[in-house]
C-alpha cells in the first residue's frame, strides 16, 4: 500500500492562513490539481478540524467508493455522519488506522491533514511520499505543516509548476 501525504502550504510553511481553518486561500490552480489527484486514492484520512471544514463536500460523496477516515478524540460525537466502510470516525492511533485500511484491501491511501495528523503518520513511519504545493504567499502565522519534531529525509521525485499560476507542486519520496 502506498501512503501519500498531500498538502498545500505558504512559502513560509503554513497550511492555514492565520487562524482561518482550511485552504480556501490556496490558488484555484492548486484546488483544481488537488481535485484531479483525489481519484487516485481509495482511502483518505484527515483530522476532525479538516473534516469540519469540508464536511458538506464529504457528506455529498459518501457513496463514491472511497473510504474516508476521520481521526478524532470523540468518534461518538459524529455517529450521525458515519457510514461504515465509507465514512468512519476513529480515535485509533495512526498505525491502527493504516492497518485497517490495509486489511480492507485498499491500495492508495492519502493523508490530508491537518498538522497533528501529519505528525502522527510521519512519526509512525507510515508516509511513503509527500506531495506539497508551495503557494506564493507569506502569512507569518498559521498552522505549520507539522508541529512535532521530526527528522525525515526526503528525495525529490518531481517538480511541476501548475498551469496559469506561480504555484509549484513538489513530489518527494520519504527515505527510510
Short mmCIF file of N, CA and C in Angstrom, two decimals:
data_model
loop_
_atom_site.label_atom_id
_atom_site.label_comp_id
_atom_site.label_asym_id
_atom_site.label_seq_id
_atom_site.Cartn_x
_atom_site.Cartn_y
_atom_site.Cartn_z
N UNK A 1 0.85 -1.18 0.00
CA UNK A 1 0.00 0.00 0.00
C UNK A 1 0.89 1.24 0.00
N UNK A 2 0.52 2.19 -0.82
CA UNK A 2 1.24 3.46 -0.89
C UNK A 2 0.47 4.50 -0.09
N UNK A 3 1.18 5.22 0.78
CA UNK A 3 0.58 6.27 1.59
C UNK A 3 1.22 7.60 1.23
N UNK A 4 0.39 8.56 0.81
CA UNK A 4 0.87 9.85 0.34
C UNK A 4 0.26 10.96 1.21
N UNK A 5 1.11 11.81 1.74
CA UNK A 5 0.66 12.99 2.46
C UNK A 5 0.55 14.11 1.43
N UNK A 6 -0.63 14.72 1.30
CA UNK A 6 -0.87 15.78 0.32
C UNK A 6 -1.22 17.06 1.07
N UNK A 7 -0.54 18.14 0.71
CA UNK A 7 -0.76 19.39 1.44
C UNK A 7 -0.43 20.59 0.56
N UNK A 8 -1.12 21.69 0.83
CA UNK A 8 -0.76 22.99 0.25
C UNK A 8 -0.24 23.84 1.39
N UNK A 9 0.83 24.57 1.12
CA UNK A 9 1.37 25.43 2.17
C UNK A 9 1.88 26.74 1.56
N UNK A 10 1.93 27.75 2.41
CA UNK A 10 2.50 29.02 2.01
C UNK A 10 4.01 28.86 1.91
N UNK A 11 4.67 29.81 1.28
CA UNK A 11 6.12 29.74 1.14
C UNK A 11 6.81 29.67 2.50
N UNK A 12 6.19 30.27 3.52
CA UNK A 12 6.79 30.23 4.86
C UNK A 12 6.28 29.06 5.71
N UNK A 13 5.66 28.05 5.07
CA UNK A 13 5.40 26.78 5.74
C UNK A 13 4.09 26.61 6.47
N UNK A 14 3.10 27.46 6.20
CA UNK A 14 1.83 27.35 6.91
C UNK A 14 0.76 26.73 6.03
N UNK A 15 -0.04 25.84 6.63
CA UNK A 15 -1.12 25.17 5.90
C UNK A 15 -2.47 25.85 6.13
N UNK A 16 -2.49 26.83 7.02
CA UNK A 16 -3.66 27.69 7.19
C UNK A 16 -3.18 29.14 7.19
N UNK A 17 -4.07 30.03 6.82
CA UNK A 17 -3.76 31.46 6.88
C UNK A 17 -4.22 31.97 8.24
N UNK A 18 -3.26 32.33 9.06
CA UNK A 18 -3.52 32.85 10.40
C UNK A 18 -4.39 31.87 11.17
N UNK A 19 -5.56 32.30 11.63
CA UNK A 19 -6.44 31.41 12.39
C UNK A 19 -7.57 30.83 11.54
N UNK A 20 -7.52 31.03 10.23
CA UNK A 20 -8.58 30.54 9.34
C UNK A 20 -8.35 29.07 9.01
N UNK A 21 -9.29 28.22 9.35
CA UNK A 21 -9.18 26.79 9.02
C UNK A 21 -9.34 26.60 7.51
N UNK A 22 -8.75 25.55 7.00
CA UNK A 22 -8.94 25.20 5.60
C UNK A 22 -7.94 25.85 4.66
N UNK A 23 -8.10 25.53 3.39
CA UNK A 23 -7.18 26.02 2.37
C UNK A 23 -7.91 26.86 1.32
N UNK A 24 -8.93 27.58 1.74
CA UNK A 24 -9.63 28.45 0.80
C UNK A 24 -8.68 29.49 0.21
N UNK A 25 -7.59 29.75 0.90
CA UNK A 25 -6.58 30.71 0.44
C UNK A 25 -5.74 30.15 -0.72
N UNK A 26 -5.75 28.86 -0.92
CA UNK A 26 -4.92 28.24 -1.97
C UNK A 26 -5.42 28.67 -3.35
N UNK A 27 -4.52 28.69 -4.30
CA UNK A 27 -4.86 29.13 -5.65
C UNK A 27 -5.90 28.21 -6.29
N UNK A 28 -6.61 28.75 -7.25
CA UNK A 28 -7.57 27.92 -7.99
C UNK A 28 -6.83 26.82 -8.75
N UNK A 29 -5.60 27.10 -9.17
CA UNK A 29 -4.80 26.07 -9.86
C UNK A 29 -4.52 24.90 -8.93
N UNK A 30 -4.16 25.19 -7.67
CA UNK A 30 -3.91 24.11 -6.71
C UNK A 30 -5.20 23.37 -6.39
N UNK A 31 -6.28 24.07 -6.20
CA UNK A 31 -7.54 23.41 -5.88
C UNK A 31 -7.97 22.47 -7.01
N UNK A 32 -7.77 22.90 -8.25
CA UNK A 32 -8.10 22.03 -9.40
C UNK A 32 -7.14 20.83 -9.43
N UNK A 33 -5.87 21.07 -9.21
CA UNK A 33 -4.88 19.99 -9.19
C UNK A 33 -5.23 18.97 -8.09
N UNK A 34 -5.56 19.47 -6.89
CA UNK A 34 -5.91 18.60 -5.77
C UNK A 34 -7.11 17.74 -6.12
N UNK A 35 -8.16 18.35 -6.66
CA UNK A 35 -9.36 17.58 -7.04
C UNK A 35 -9.02 16.53 -8.09
N UNK A 36 -8.11 16.84 -9.00
CA UNK A 36 -7.73 15.87 -10.03
C UNK A 36 -6.93 14.70 -9.46
N UNK A 37 -6.26 14.91 -8.34
CA UNK A 37 -5.46 13.85 -7.71
C UNK A 37 -6.29 12.88 -6.89
N UNK A 38 -7.34 13.35 -6.28
CA UNK A 38 -8.10 12.52 -5.34
C UNK A 38 -8.61 11.20 -5.92
N UNK A 39 -9.02 11.13 -7.19
CA UNK A 39 -9.50 9.85 -7.71
C UNK A 39 -8.43 8.74 -7.73
N UNK A 40 -7.17 9.10 -7.54
CA UNK A 40 -6.09 8.09 -7.48
C UNK A 40 -6.11 7.31 -6.17
N UNK A 41 -6.87 7.79 -5.20
CA UNK A 41 -6.83 7.22 -3.86
C UNK A 41 -8.16 6.56 -3.50
N UNK A 42 -8.07 5.39 -2.88
CA UNK A 42 -9.29 4.70 -2.47
C UNK A 42 -9.52 4.79 -0.96
N UNK A 43 -8.62 5.49 -0.27
CA UNK A 43 -8.80 5.75 1.16
C UNK A 43 -8.16 7.09 1.49
N UNK A 44 -8.86 7.86 2.34
CA UNK A 44 -8.39 9.19 2.74
C UNK A 44 -8.50 9.30 4.25
N UNK A 45 -7.53 9.94 4.88
CA UNK A 45 -7.61 10.19 6.32
C UNK A 45 -7.38 11.67 6.57
N UNK A 46 -8.10 12.18 7.54
CA UNK A 46 -7.93 13.57 7.95
C UNK A 46 -8.36 13.70 9.40
N UNK A 47 -7.99 14.82 10.00
CA UNK A 47 -8.41 15.11 11.36
C UNK A 47 -9.78 15.74 11.39
N UNK A 48 -10.31 15.87 12.59
CA UNK A 48 -11.64 16.42 12.78
C UNK A 48 -11.78 17.85 12.27
N UNK A 49 -10.79 18.69 12.51
CA UNK A 49 -10.89 20.08 12.07
C UNK A 49 -10.93 20.16 10.55
N UNK A 50 -10.10 19.37 9.88
CA UNK A 50 -10.12 19.33 8.42
C UNK A 50 -11.48 18.83 7.95
N UNK A 51 -11.99 17.79 8.60
CA UNK A 51 -13.32 17.27 8.24
C UNK A 51 -14.39 18.35 8.37
N UNK A 52 -14.38 19.06 9.49
CA UNK A 52 -15.40 20.09 9.70
C UNK A 52 -15.35 21.16 8.59
N UNK A 53 -14.16 21.43 8.09
CA UNK A 53 -14.00 22.44 7.04
C UNK A 53 -14.62 21.99 5.72
N UNK A 54 -14.57 20.69 5.44
CA UNK A 54 -15.05 20.17 4.14
C UNK A 54 -16.22 19.19 4.31
N UNK A 55 -16.87 19.24 5.44
CA UNK A 55 -17.92 18.28 5.79
C UNK A 55 -19.00 18.15 4.73
N UNK A 56 -19.52 19.25 4.24
CA UNK A 56 -20.62 19.18 3.27
C UNK A 56 -20.19 18.46 1.99
N UNK A 57 -18.98 18.72 1.55
CA UNK A 57 -18.47 18.06 0.34
C UNK A 57 -18.34 16.56 0.57
N UNK A 58 -17.81 16.18 1.72
CA UNK A 58 -17.62 14.76 2.03
C UNK A 58 -18.96 14.05 2.19
N UNK A 59 -19.90 14.65 2.86
CA UNK A 59 -21.20 14.01 3.04
C UNK A 59 -21.88 13.77 1.70
N UNK A 60 -21.67 14.67 0.75
CA UNK A 60 -22.26 14.51 -0.58
C UNK A 60 -21.60 13.38 -1.37
N UNK A 61 -20.39 12.97 -0.96
CA UNK A 61 -19.64 11.93 -1.68
C UNK A 61 -19.54 10.62 -0.91
N UNK A 62 -20.35 10.43 0.09
CA UNK A 62 -20.24 9.23 0.93
C UNK A 62 -20.36 7.92 0.16
N UNK A 63 -21.02 7.94 -0.97
CA UNK A 63 -21.26 6.70 -1.71
C UNK A 63 -20.38 6.55 -2.93
N UNK A 64 -19.21 7.21 -2.98
CA UNK A 64 -18.37 7.16 -4.17
C UNK A 64 -17.32 6.04 -4.14
N UNK A 65 -17.36 5.17 -3.13
CA UNK A 65 -16.43 4.05 -3.07
C UNK A 65 -15.11 4.35 -2.38
N UNK A 66 -14.91 5.58 -1.98
CA UNK A 66 -13.69 5.96 -1.27
C UNK A 66 -13.95 5.83 0.23
N UNK A 67 -13.01 5.21 0.94
CA UNK A 67 -13.13 5.07 2.39
C UNK A 67 -12.47 6.28 3.04
N UNK A 68 -13.25 7.07 3.75
CA UNK A 68 -12.74 8.25 4.44
C UNK A 68 -12.73 7.96 5.94
N UNK A 69 -11.58 8.22 6.55
CA UNK A 69 -11.42 8.01 7.98
C UNK A 69 -11.09 9.34 8.63
N UNK A 70 -11.84 9.67 9.67
CA UNK A 70 -11.65 10.93 10.37
C UNK A 70 -11.11 10.61 11.76
N UNK A 71 -9.93 11.12 12.05
CA UNK A 71 -9.32 10.90 13.35
C UNK A 71 -9.82 11.97 14.31
N UNK A 72 -10.41 11.52 15.41
CA UNK A 72 -10.98 12.42 16.40
C UNK A 72 -10.93 11.75 17.77
N UNK A 73 -10.84 12.55 18.81
CA UNK A 73 -10.87 12.01 20.17
C UNK A 73 -12.29 11.58 20.56
N UNK A 74 -13.29 12.07 19.81
CA UNK A 74 -14.69 11.80 20.15
C UNK A 74 -15.46 11.26 18.95
N UNK A 75 -15.17 10.03 18.51
CA UNK A 75 -15.88 9.49 17.34
C UNK A 75 -17.39 9.40 17.54
N UNK A 76 -17.83 9.17 18.77
CA UNK A 76 -19.26 9.04 19.03
C UNK A 76 -20.02 10.34 18.74
N UNK A 77 -19.35 11.46 18.78
CA UNK A 77 -20.00 12.75 18.51
C UNK A 77 -20.40 12.89 17.04
N UNK A 78 -19.87 12.02 16.18
CA UNK A 78 -20.11 12.10 14.75
C UNK A 78 -20.92 10.93 14.22
N UNK A 79 -21.61 10.20 15.10
CA UNK A 79 -22.33 8.99 14.68
C UNK A 79 -23.39 9.26 13.61
N UNK A 80 -23.96 10.46 13.58
CA UNK A 80 -24.98 10.76 12.57
C UNK A 80 -24.39 10.94 11.17
N UNK A 81 -23.10 11.28 11.10
CA UNK A 81 -22.43 11.44 9.80
C UNK A 81 -21.85 10.13 9.30
N UNK A 82 -21.61 9.20 10.20
CA UNK A 82 -20.89 7.97 9.86
C UNK A 82 -21.65 7.09 8.87
N UNK A 83 -20.87 6.42 8.04
CA UNK A 83 -21.38 5.42 7.10
C UNK A 83 -20.30 4.34 7.05
N UNK A 84 -20.45 3.26 7.83
CA UNK A 84 -19.39 2.26 7.97
C UNK A 84 -18.80 1.81 6.63
N UNK A 85 -17.46 1.88 6.58
CA UNK A 85 -16.74 1.49 5.38
C UNK A 85 -16.63 2.60 4.35
N UNK A 86 -17.37 3.67 4.54
CA UNK A 86 -17.32 4.80 3.62
C UNK A 86 -16.86 6.07 4.34
N UNK A 87 -17.43 6.31 5.52
CA UNK A 87 -17.06 7.47 6.33
C UNK A 87 -17.05 7.02 7.78
N UNK A 88 -15.84 6.82 8.29
CA UNK A 88 -15.68 6.32 9.65
C UNK A 88 -14.94 7.33 10.51
N UNK A 89 -15.33 7.41 11.76
CA UNK A 89 -14.71 8.29 12.74
C UNK A 89 -14.02 7.40 13.75
N UNK A 90 -12.76 7.71 14.07
CA UNK A 90 -11.98 6.82 14.91
C UNK A 90 -11.07 7.58 15.85
N UNK A 91 -10.87 7.00 17.01
CA UNK A 91 -9.90 7.51 17.98
C UNK A 91 -8.63 6.66 17.93
N UNK A 92 -8.53 5.76 16.96
CA UNK A 92 -7.38 4.87 16.83
C UNK A 92 -6.11 5.66 16.51
N UNK A 93 -4.98 5.06 16.84
CA UNK A 93 -3.70 5.67 16.51
C UNK A 93 -3.39 5.44 15.03
N UNK A 94 -2.42 6.16 14.51
CA UNK A 94 -2.11 6.11 13.08
C UNK A 94 -1.83 4.69 12.59
N UNK A 95 -1.06 3.93 13.34
CA UNK A 95 -0.73 2.57 12.91
C UNK A 95 -1.99 1.70 12.79
N UNK A 96 -2.93 1.87 13.70
CA UNK A 96 -4.18 1.10 13.64
C UNK A 96 -5.05 1.55 12.46
N UNK A 97 -5.09 2.85 12.22
CA UNK A 97 -5.84 3.37 11.07
C UNK A 97 -5.26 2.80 9.79
N UNK A 98 -3.94 2.87 9.66
CA UNK A 98 -3.24 2.35 8.48
C UNK A 98 -3.51 0.86 8.32
N UNK A 99 -3.41 0.10 9.39
CA UNK A 99 -3.64 -1.35 9.34
C UNK A 99 -5.07 -1.66 8.91
N UNK A 100 -6.04 -0.85 9.35
CA UNK A 100 -7.43 -1.10 8.96
C UNK A 100 -7.64 -0.86 7.48
N UNK A 101 -6.93 0.11 6.93
CA UNK A 101 -7.04 0.40 5.50
C UNK A 101 -6.41 -0.74 4.70
N UNK A 102 -5.27 -1.22 5.16
CA UNK A 102 -4.62 -2.37 4.50
C UNK A 102 -5.53 -3.59 4.56
N UNK A 103 -6.10 -3.86 5.75
CA UNK A 103 -6.97 -5.02 5.93
C UNK A 103 -8.21 -4.94 5.04
N UNK A 104 -8.64 -3.73 4.73
CA UNK A 104 -9.82 -3.54 3.87
C UNK A 104 -9.47 -3.70 2.39
N UNK A 105 -8.20 -3.94 2.09
CA UNK A 105 -7.78 -4.18 0.72
C UNK A 105 -7.59 -2.92 -0.11
N UNK A 106 -7.47 -1.79 0.55
CA UNK A 106 -7.24 -0.53 -0.16
C UNK A 106 -5.77 -0.47 -0.58
N UNK A 107 -5.48 0.22 -1.70
CA UNK A 107 -4.10 0.22 -2.20
C UNK A 107 -3.44 1.59 -2.24
N UNK A 108 -4.21 2.66 -2.26
CA UNK A 108 -3.65 4.01 -2.29
C UNK A 108 -4.33 4.86 -1.24
N UNK A 109 -3.54 5.35 -0.31
CA UNK A 109 -4.04 6.00 0.89
C UNK A 109 -3.48 7.41 0.94
N UNK A 110 -4.33 8.42 1.08
CA UNK A 110 -3.89 9.81 1.17
C UNK A 110 -4.12 10.35 2.58
N UNK A 111 -3.11 10.99 3.12
CA UNK A 111 -3.19 11.68 4.40
C UNK A 111 -3.39 13.15 4.07
N UNK A 112 -4.52 13.72 4.49
CA UNK A 112 -4.90 15.06 4.05
C UNK A 112 -4.83 16.13 5.13
N UNK A 113 -4.52 15.78 6.34
CA UNK A 113 -4.30 16.84 7.33
C UNK A 113 -5.25 16.79 8.49
N UNK A 114 -4.96 17.64 9.37
CA UNK A 114 -4.03 18.76 9.49
C UNK A 114 -2.70 18.35 10.08
N UNK A 115 -2.06 19.35 10.71
CA UNK A 115 -0.70 19.18 11.20
C UNK A 115 -0.58 18.02 12.19
N UNK A 116 -1.55 17.86 13.08
CA UNK A 116 -1.49 16.77 14.07
C UNK A 116 -1.54 15.41 13.37
N UNK A 117 -2.39 15.26 12.38
CA UNK A 117 -2.47 14.00 11.63
C UNK A 117 -1.17 13.78 10.85
N UNK A 118 -0.62 14.84 10.26
CA UNK A 118 0.68 14.72 9.59
C UNK A 118 1.72 14.19 10.57
N UNK A 119 1.76 14.79 11.77
CA UNK A 119 2.72 14.36 12.79
C UNK A 119 2.56 12.89 13.13
N UNK A 120 1.33 12.46 13.33
CA UNK A 120 1.08 11.07 13.73
C UNK A 120 1.57 10.07 12.68
N UNK A 121 1.27 10.33 11.42
CA UNK A 121 1.66 9.41 10.35
C UNK A 121 3.16 9.46 10.06
N UNK A 122 3.76 10.65 10.14
CA UNK A 122 5.21 10.75 9.95
C UNK A 122 5.95 10.07 11.09
N UNK A 123 5.53 10.31 12.33
CA UNK A 123 6.19 9.71 13.49
C UNK A 123 6.10 8.19 13.46
N UNK A 124 5.00 7.66 12.92
CA UNK A 124 4.82 6.21 12.85
C UNK A 124 5.56 5.61 11.65
N UNK A 125 6.17 6.43 10.82
CA UNK A 125 6.90 5.93 9.66
C UNK A 125 5.99 5.36 8.57
N UNK A 126 4.79 5.89 8.46
CA UNK A 126 3.79 5.33 7.54
C UNK A 126 3.65 6.09 6.23
N UNK A 127 4.37 7.19 6.05
CA UNK A 127 4.24 8.01 4.85
C UNK A 127 5.31 7.60 3.84
N UNK A 128 4.88 7.26 2.62
CA UNK A 128 5.81 6.89 1.54
C UNK A 128 6.21 8.08 0.69
N UNK A 129 5.26 9.00 0.45
CA UNK A 129 5.53 10.17 -0.36
C UNK A 129 4.84 11.38 0.26
N UNK A 130 5.40 12.56 -0.05
CA UNK A 130 4.77 13.83 0.33
C UNK A 130 4.63 14.65 -0.94
N UNK A 131 3.40 15.09 -1.22
CA UNK A 131 3.12 15.98 -2.34
C UNK A 131 2.74 17.32 -1.74
N UNK A 132 3.55 18.32 -1.96
CA UNK A 132 3.30 19.63 -1.36
C UNK A 132 3.22 20.69 -2.44
N UNK A 133 2.14 21.44 -2.41
CA UNK A 133 2.03 22.61 -3.28
C UNK A 133 2.56 23.79 -2.50
N UNK A 134 3.56 24.45 -3.07
CA UNK A 134 4.07 25.68 -2.48
C UNK A 134 3.33 26.82 -3.15
N UNK A 135 2.54 27.51 -2.34
CA UNK A 135 1.78 28.64 -2.84
C UNK A 135 2.61 29.92 -2.64
N UNK A 136 2.59 30.83 -3.60
CA UNK A 136 3.37 32.05 -3.49
C UNK A 136 2.70 33.06 -2.55
N UNK A 137 2.65 32.68 -1.29
CA UNK A 137 2.04 33.51 -0.24
C UNK A 137 2.94 33.43 0.98
N UNK A 138 2.97 34.49 1.76
CA UNK A 138 3.67 34.51 3.04
C UNK A 138 2.67 35.02 4.07
N UNK A 139 2.46 34.21 5.13
CA UNK A 139 1.47 34.55 6.14
C UNK A 139 2.09 35.03 7.45
N UNK A 140 3.23 34.50 7.81
CA UNK A 140 3.85 34.88 9.08
C UNK A 140 3.22 34.21 10.28
N UNK A 141 2.05 33.61 10.12
CA UNK A 141 1.37 32.90 11.21
C UNK A 141 0.33 31.98 10.60
N UNK A 142 0.02 30.95 11.33
CA UNK A 142 -0.96 29.97 10.89
C UNK A 142 -0.59 28.61 11.45
N UNK A 143 -1.17 27.58 10.91
CA UNK A 143 -0.84 26.21 11.32
C UNK A 143 0.32 25.73 10.48
N UNK A 144 1.40 25.26 11.13
CA UNK A 144 2.54 24.76 10.35
C UNK A 144 2.23 23.39 9.75
N UNK A 145 3.02 23.00 8.78
CA UNK A 145 2.88 21.69 8.14
C UNK A 145 2.94 20.58 9.18
N UNK A 146 3.88 20.68 10.12
CA UNK A 146 3.99 19.75 11.24
C UNK A 146 4.22 20.57 12.50
N UNK A 147 3.86 19.99 13.64
CA UNK A 147 4.06 20.69 14.90
C UNK A 147 5.07 19.99 15.80
N UNK A 148 5.25 18.70 15.61
CA UNK A 148 6.20 17.95 16.42
C UNK A 148 7.58 17.99 15.75
N UNK A 149 8.58 17.58 16.49
CA UNK A 149 9.93 17.49 15.93
C UNK A 149 10.06 16.20 15.14
N UNK A 150 10.57 16.34 13.93
CA UNK A 150 10.82 15.20 13.06
C UNK A 150 12.19 15.38 12.43
N UNK A 151 12.75 14.31 11.94
CA UNK A 151 13.94 14.37 11.11
C UNK A 151 13.72 13.37 9.99
N UNK A 152 12.98 13.79 8.99
CA UNK A 152 12.57 12.92 7.89
C UNK A 152 13.35 13.35 6.64
N UNK A 153 14.11 12.42 6.07
CA UNK A 153 14.86 12.71 4.85
C UNK A 153 13.97 12.46 3.64
N UNK A 154 13.98 13.41 2.71
CA UNK A 154 13.14 13.33 1.52
C UNK A 154 14.01 13.34 0.27
N UNK A 155 13.51 12.68 -0.78
CA UNK A 155 14.17 12.69 -2.08
C UNK A 155 13.19 13.26 -3.09
N UNK A 156 13.60 14.31 -3.79
CA UNK A 156 12.73 14.94 -4.77
C UNK A 156 12.51 14.01 -5.96
N UNK A 157 11.24 13.72 -6.25
CA UNK A 157 10.87 12.86 -7.37
C UNK A 157 10.44 13.68 -8.58
N UNK A 158 9.76 14.81 -8.31
CA UNK A 158 9.19 15.58 -9.41
C UNK A 158 8.85 16.98 -8.93
N UNK A 159 8.96 17.93 -9.84
CA UNK A 159 8.51 19.30 -9.57
C UNK A 159 7.71 19.77 -10.76
N UNK A 160 6.56 20.38 -10.47
CA UNK A 160 5.65 20.80 -11.53
C UNK A 160 5.10 22.18 -11.20
N UNK A 161 5.20 23.09 -12.16
CA UNK A 161 4.55 24.39 -12.00
C UNK A 161 3.12 24.23 -12.50
N UNK A 162 2.16 24.59 -11.68
CA UNK A 162 0.76 24.45 -12.07
C UNK A 162 0.41 25.48 -13.14
N UNK A 163 -0.40 25.05 -14.09
CA UNK A 163 -0.80 25.91 -15.22
C UNK A 163 -1.40 27.22 -14.74
N UNK A 164 -1.06 28.28 -15.43
CA UNK A 164 -1.62 29.61 -15.18
C UNK A 164 -1.49 30.06 -13.73
N UNK A 165 -0.37 29.70 -13.10
CA UNK A 165 -0.16 30.14 -11.72
C UNK A 165 1.33 30.18 -11.41
N UNK A 166 1.64 30.69 -10.24
CA UNK A 166 3.01 30.67 -9.74
C UNK A 166 3.16 29.61 -8.65
N UNK A 167 2.20 28.69 -8.57
CA UNK A 167 2.23 27.60 -7.59
C UNK A 167 3.06 26.45 -8.14
N UNK A 168 3.80 25.80 -7.25
CA UNK A 168 4.66 24.69 -7.63
C UNK A 168 4.32 23.48 -6.78
N UNK A 169 4.17 22.32 -7.42
CA UNK A 169 3.96 21.07 -6.70
C UNK A 169 5.28 20.32 -6.67
N UNK A 170 5.70 19.95 -5.47
CA UNK A 170 6.89 19.16 -5.27
C UNK A 170 6.47 17.78 -4.78
N UNK A 171 6.97 16.76 -5.42
CA UNK A 171 6.64 15.39 -5.02
C UNK A 171 7.91 14.74 -4.49
N UNK A 172 7.87 14.32 -3.24
CA UNK A 172 9.02 13.74 -2.56
C UNK A 172 8.75 12.29 -2.15
N UNK A 173 9.80 11.46 -2.19
CA UNK A 173 9.75 10.14 -1.56
C UNK A 173 10.32 10.30 -0.16
N UNK A 174 9.74 9.59 0.78
CA UNK A 174 10.25 9.59 2.14
C UNK A 174 11.29 8.47 2.24
N UNK A 175 12.48 8.84 2.62
CA UNK A 175 13.56 7.85 2.77
C UNK A 175 13.42 7.18 4.12
N UNK A 176 13.68 5.91 4.15
CA UNK A 176 13.56 5.17 5.42
C UNK A 176 14.93 4.73 5.89
#
